[in-house]
XYZ file of C-alpha atoms in Angstrom:
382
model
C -194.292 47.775 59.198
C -196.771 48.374 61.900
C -198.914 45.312 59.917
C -196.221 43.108 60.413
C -195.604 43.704 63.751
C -199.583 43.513 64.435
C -199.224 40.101 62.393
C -196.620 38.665 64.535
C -197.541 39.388 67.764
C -201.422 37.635 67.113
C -199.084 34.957 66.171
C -197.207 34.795 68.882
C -200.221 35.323 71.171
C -202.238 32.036 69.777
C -198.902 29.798 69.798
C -199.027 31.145 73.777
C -202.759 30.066 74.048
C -202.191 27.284 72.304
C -199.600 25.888 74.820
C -201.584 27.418 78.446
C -204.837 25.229 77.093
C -204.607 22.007 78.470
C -207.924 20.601 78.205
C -207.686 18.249 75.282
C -211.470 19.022 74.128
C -210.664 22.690 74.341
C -207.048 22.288 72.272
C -209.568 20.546 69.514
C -212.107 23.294 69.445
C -208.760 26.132 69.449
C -207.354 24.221 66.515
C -211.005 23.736 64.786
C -211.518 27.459 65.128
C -207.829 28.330 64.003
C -208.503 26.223 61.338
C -211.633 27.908 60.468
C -209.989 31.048 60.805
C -207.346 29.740 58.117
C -209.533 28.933 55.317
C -211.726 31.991 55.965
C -208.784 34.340 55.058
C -207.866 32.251 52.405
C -210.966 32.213 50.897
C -212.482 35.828 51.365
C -209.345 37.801 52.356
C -206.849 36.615 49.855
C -206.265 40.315 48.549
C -205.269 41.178 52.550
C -202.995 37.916 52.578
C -201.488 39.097 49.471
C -200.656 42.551 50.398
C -199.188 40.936 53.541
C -196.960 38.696 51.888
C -195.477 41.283 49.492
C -194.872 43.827 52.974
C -193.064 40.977 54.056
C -190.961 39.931 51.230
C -189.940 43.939 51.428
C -189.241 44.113 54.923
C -187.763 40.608 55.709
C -184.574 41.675 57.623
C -186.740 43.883 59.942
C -189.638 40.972 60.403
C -186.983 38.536 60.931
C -185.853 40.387 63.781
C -188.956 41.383 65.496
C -189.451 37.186 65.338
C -186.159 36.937 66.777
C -186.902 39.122 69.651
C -190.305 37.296 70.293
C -189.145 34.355 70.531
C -186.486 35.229 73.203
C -188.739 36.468 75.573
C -190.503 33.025 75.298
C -188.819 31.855 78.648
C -189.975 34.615 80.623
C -193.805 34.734 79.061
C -194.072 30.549 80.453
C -192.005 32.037 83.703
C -189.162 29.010 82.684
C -191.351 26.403 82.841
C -189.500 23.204 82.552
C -191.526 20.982 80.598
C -192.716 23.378 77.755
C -188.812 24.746 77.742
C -188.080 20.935 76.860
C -190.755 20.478 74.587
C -189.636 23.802 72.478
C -186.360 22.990 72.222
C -187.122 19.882 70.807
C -189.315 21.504 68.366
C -186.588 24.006 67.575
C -184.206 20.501 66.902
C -187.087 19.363 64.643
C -187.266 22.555 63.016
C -183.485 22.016 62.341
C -184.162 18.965 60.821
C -186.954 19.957 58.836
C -185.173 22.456 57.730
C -182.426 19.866 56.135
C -184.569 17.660 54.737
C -186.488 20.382 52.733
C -183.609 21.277 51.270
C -183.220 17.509 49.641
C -186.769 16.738 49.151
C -188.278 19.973 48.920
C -185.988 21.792 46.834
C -184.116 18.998 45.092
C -186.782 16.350 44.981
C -185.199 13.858 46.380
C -186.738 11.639 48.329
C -184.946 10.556 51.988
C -186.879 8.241 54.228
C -184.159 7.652 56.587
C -183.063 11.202 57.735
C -182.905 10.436 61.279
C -179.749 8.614 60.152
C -178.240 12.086 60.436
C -178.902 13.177 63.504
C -177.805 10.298 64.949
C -174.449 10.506 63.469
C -174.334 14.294 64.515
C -175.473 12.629 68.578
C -172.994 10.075 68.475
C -169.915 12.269 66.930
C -170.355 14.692 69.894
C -171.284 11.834 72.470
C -167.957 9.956 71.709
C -165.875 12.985 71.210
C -166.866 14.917 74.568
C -166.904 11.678 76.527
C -164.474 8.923 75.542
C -162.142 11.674 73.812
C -162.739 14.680 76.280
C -162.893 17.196 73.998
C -164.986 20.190 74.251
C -168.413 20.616 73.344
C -167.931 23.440 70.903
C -165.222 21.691 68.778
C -167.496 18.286 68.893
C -170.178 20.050 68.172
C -169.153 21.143 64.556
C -167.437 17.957 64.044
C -170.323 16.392 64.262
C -172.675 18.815 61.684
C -169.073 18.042 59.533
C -169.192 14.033 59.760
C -172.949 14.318 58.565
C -171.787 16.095 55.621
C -169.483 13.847 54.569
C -171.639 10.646 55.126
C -174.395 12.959 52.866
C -172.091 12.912 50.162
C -171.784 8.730 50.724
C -175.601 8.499 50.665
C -175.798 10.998 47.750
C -173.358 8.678 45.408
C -176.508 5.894 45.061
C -178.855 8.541 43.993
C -177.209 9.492 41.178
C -178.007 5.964 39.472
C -181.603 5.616 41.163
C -184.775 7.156 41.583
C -188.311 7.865 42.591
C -189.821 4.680 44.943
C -185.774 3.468 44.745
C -184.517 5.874 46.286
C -186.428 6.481 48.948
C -185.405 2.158 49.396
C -181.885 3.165 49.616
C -182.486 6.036 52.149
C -184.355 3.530 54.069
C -181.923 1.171 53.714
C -178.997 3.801 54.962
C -180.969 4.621 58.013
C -181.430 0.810 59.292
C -177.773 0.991 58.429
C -176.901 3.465 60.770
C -178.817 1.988 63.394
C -177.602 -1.068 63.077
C -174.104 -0.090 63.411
C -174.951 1.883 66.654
C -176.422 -1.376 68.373
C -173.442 -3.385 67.564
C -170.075 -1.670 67.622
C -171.062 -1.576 71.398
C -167.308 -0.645 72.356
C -167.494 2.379 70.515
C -171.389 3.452 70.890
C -172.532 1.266 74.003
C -174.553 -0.686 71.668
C -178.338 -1.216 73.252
C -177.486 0.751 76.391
C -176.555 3.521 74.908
C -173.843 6.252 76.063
C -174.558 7.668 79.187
C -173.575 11.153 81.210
C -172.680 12.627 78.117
C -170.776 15.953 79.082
C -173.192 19.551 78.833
C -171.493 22.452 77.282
C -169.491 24.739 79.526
C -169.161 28.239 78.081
C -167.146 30.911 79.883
C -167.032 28.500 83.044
C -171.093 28.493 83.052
C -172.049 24.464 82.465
C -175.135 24.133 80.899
C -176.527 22.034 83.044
C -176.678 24.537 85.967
C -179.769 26.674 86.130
C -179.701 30.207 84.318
C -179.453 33.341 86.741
C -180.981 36.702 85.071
C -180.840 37.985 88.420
C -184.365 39.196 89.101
C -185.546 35.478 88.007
C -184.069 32.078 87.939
C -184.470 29.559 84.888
C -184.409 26.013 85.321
C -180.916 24.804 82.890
C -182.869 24.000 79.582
C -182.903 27.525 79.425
C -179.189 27.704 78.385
C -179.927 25.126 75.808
C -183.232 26.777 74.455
C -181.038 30.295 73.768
C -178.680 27.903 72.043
C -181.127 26.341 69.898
C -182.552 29.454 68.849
C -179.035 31.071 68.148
C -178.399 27.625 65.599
C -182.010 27.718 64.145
C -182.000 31.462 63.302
C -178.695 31.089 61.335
C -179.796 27.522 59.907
C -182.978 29.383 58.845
C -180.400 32.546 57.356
C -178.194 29.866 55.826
C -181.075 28.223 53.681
C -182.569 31.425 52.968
C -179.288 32.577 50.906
C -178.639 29.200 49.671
C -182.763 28.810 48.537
C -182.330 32.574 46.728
C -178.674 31.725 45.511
C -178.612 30.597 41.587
C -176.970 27.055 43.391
C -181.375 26.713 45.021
C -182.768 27.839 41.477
C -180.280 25.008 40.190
C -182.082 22.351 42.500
C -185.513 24.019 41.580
C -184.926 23.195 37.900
C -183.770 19.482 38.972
C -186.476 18.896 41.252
C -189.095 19.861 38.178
C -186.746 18.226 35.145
C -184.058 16.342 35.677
C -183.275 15.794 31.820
C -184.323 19.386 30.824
C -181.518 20.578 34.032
C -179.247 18.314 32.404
C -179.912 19.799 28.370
C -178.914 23.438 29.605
C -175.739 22.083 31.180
C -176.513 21.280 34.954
C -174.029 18.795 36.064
C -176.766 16.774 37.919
C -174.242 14.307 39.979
C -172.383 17.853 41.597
C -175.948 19.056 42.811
C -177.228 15.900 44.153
C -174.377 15.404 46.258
C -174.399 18.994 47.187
C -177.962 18.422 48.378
C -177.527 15.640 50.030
C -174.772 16.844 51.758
C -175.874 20.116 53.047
C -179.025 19.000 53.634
C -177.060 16.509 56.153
C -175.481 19.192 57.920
C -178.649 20.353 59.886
C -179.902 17.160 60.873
C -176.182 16.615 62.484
C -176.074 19.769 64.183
C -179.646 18.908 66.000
C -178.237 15.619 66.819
C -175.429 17.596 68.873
C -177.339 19.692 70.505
C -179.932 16.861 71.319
C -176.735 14.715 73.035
C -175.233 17.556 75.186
C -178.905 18.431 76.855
C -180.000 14.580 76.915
C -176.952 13.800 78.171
C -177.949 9.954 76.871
C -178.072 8.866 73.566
C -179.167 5.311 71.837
C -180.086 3.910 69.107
C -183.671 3.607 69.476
C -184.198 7.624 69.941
C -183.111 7.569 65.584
C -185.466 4.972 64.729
C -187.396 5.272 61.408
C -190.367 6.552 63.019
C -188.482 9.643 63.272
C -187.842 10.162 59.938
C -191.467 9.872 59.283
C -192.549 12.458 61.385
C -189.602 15.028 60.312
C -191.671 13.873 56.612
C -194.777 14.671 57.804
C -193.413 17.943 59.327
C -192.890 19.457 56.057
C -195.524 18.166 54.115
C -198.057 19.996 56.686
C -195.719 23.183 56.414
C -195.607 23.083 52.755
C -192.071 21.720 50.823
C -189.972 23.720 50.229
C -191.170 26.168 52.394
C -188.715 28.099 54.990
C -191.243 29.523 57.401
C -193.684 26.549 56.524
C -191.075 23.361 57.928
C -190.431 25.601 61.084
C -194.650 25.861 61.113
C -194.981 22.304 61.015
C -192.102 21.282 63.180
C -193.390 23.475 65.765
C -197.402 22.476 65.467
C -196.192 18.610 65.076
C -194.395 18.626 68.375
C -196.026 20.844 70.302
C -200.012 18.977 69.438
C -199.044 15.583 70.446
C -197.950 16.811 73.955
C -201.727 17.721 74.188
C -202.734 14.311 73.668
C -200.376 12.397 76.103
C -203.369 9.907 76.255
C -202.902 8.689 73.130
C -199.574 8.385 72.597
C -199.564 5.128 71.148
C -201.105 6.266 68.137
C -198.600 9.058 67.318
C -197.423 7.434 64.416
C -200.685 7.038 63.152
C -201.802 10.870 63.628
C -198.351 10.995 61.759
C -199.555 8.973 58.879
C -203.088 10.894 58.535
C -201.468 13.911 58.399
C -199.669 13.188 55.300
C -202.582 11.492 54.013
C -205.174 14.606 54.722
C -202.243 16.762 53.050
C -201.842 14.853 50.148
C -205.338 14.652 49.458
C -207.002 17.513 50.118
C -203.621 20.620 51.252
C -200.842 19.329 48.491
C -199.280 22.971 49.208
C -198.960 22.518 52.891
C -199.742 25.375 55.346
C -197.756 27.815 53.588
C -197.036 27.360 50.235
C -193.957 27.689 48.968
C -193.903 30.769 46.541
C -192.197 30.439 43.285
C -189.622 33.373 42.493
C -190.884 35.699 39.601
C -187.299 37.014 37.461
C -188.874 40.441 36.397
C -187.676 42.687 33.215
C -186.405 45.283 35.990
C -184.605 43.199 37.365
C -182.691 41.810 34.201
C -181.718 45.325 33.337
C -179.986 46.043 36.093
C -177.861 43.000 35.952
């Protein structure tokens, strides 16, 4: 255990230098070196990496945890700094997201270019519910992760007659869609302006959008809504953990590699797209939820394709189908533009060459997804 431990905390430590460097010629030299550091290991250390990975796989609960705990002292390592609080929780949102869509993509192979779609739905549902309904937070808020589901299971029913380079037409498609109806049923969603002074979450008579009082220090609010995000993402992360080890994620494994050979051993393929589709929704509705109580504003041009795109490239850099590597690259893709404020009119474009340079030359992502081996043992005692 003490390895893991050891492993995390170096970890945690560069993700903290990583965000104090400001300098953007010294953020490219840290991520150079990283980098460097990366392919070394893989390279002349992979019998290290391995033994790693298998200490992990037995001690998940207890390196899960140890994460857990990291990552809530976060706000007190960066002394509640406001702007890196903001930018974290949106990477935790992301991560969210990422999460959802590498359950369709990644696991089920198919292919959604218009995921943002969901999140919107999940931002609206909570925005019109908590302010032109006045109902609480915490009932909109599953509503909303609900009404996502449900419009998965709309968007799944034209996958099960297309596919490949269609598909990801009709998820485009469905996202414009979405949009579209957000800029025009303007008595509903505000249309171009939006809906604004959306309600924060008041729990136990503390509103969100007051500052956080530990006592001995004082957090600025986004606090409340990081420890929020983090309480969502850890069981979103537990949630597709059982469902990716479940025979239901070996079921979209064998439909992602062969949808007629699925199909020959019985798989009813039109139940597990929609079940993909659907579940995968959930996540990105959830983030949306979250994202309208802290915003407190909501449009339609915060869901715009370009989104989707970058939740894409998010888990093509982590690896698809790969739990720890969509958090990885939702966490890396949000937090390295923010280093480059300069040239944030090219985001898109650093978008774009990151799936390119993964596609060429990193297919696997960061970390690879790792195949489950069913072992004799394990047979027997079933």
């Amino acid at each position: 255990m003490s390895q893991i431990f050891l492993s995390e905390i170096i970890l945690y430590v560069l993700f903290l230098a990583f965000i104090i460097i400001e300098e953007p010629p010294l953020v490219a030299a840290y991520i150079i070196a990283v980098a460097a550091a990366i392919f070394y290991l893989r390279r002349k250390k992979k019998d290290k990496l391995a033994e790693l990975e298998r200490l992990y796989a037995d001690n998940l609960p207890k390196a899960g945890l140890f994460m857990a705990v990291l990552a809530l002292a976060f706000p007190f390592l960066i002394g509640g700094d406001a702007y890196w609080m903001q930018v974290i929780n949106f990477a935790m949102m992301n991560a969210m997201m990422a999460l959802g869509l590498n359950l369709m993509t990644g696991r089920a192979g198919l292919i959604c270019l218009g995921y943002a779609a969901f999140e919107a739905i999940g931002a609206y549902t909570v925005g019109i519910l908590t302010l032109k309904m006045g109902i609480s937070f915490w009932v909109a808020f599953p509503l909303g992760g609900l009404f996502a589901f449900f419009v998965g299971i709309l968007l799944g029913l034209p996958a099960l007659r297309v596919k490949g380079h269609y598909l990801a037409l009709v998820t485009i498609a469905f996202g414009l869609i979405v949009q579209e109806i957000a800029l025009n049923a303007e008595s509903v969603t505000g249309g171009t302006n939006g809906l604004i002074d959306i309600p924060s979450p008041v729990l136990f008579s503390h509103d969100f959008a007051t500052s956080l009082d530990f006592g001995f220090i004082s957090m600025n609010y986004l606090a409340n809504f990081y420890y929020l995000i983090l309480a969502v993402l850890i069981i979103s992360v537990m949630a597709i953990y059982c469902l990716s080890n479940s025979f239901f994620g070996l079921s979209l494994n064998a439909m992602r590699d062969d949808q007629l050979a699925a199909q020959c051993y019985g798989m009813n393929l039109t139940r597990y797209k929609l079940y993909a589709f659907a579940i995968g929704a959930i996540f990105g509705g959830l983030a949306g939820g979250i994202y309208a109580g802290m915003i407190n504003f909501i449009a339609p041009e915060n869901f715009g394709y370009g989104l989707s795109i970058i939740i894409i490239s998010m888990i093509i850099l982590g690896g698809l189908d790969s739990i720890p590597g969509a958090i990885a690259g939702a966490l890396f893709l949000t937090v390295f533009p923010e280093k480059f404020r300069a040239f944030e009119d090219y985001r898109i474009f650093f978008y774009g060459l990151i799936i390119v340079f993964c596609l060429l030359f990193m297919r696997d992502g960061v970390l690879p997804f790792k195949y489950r081996i069913f072992k004799a043992k394990e047979a027997e005692k079933v």
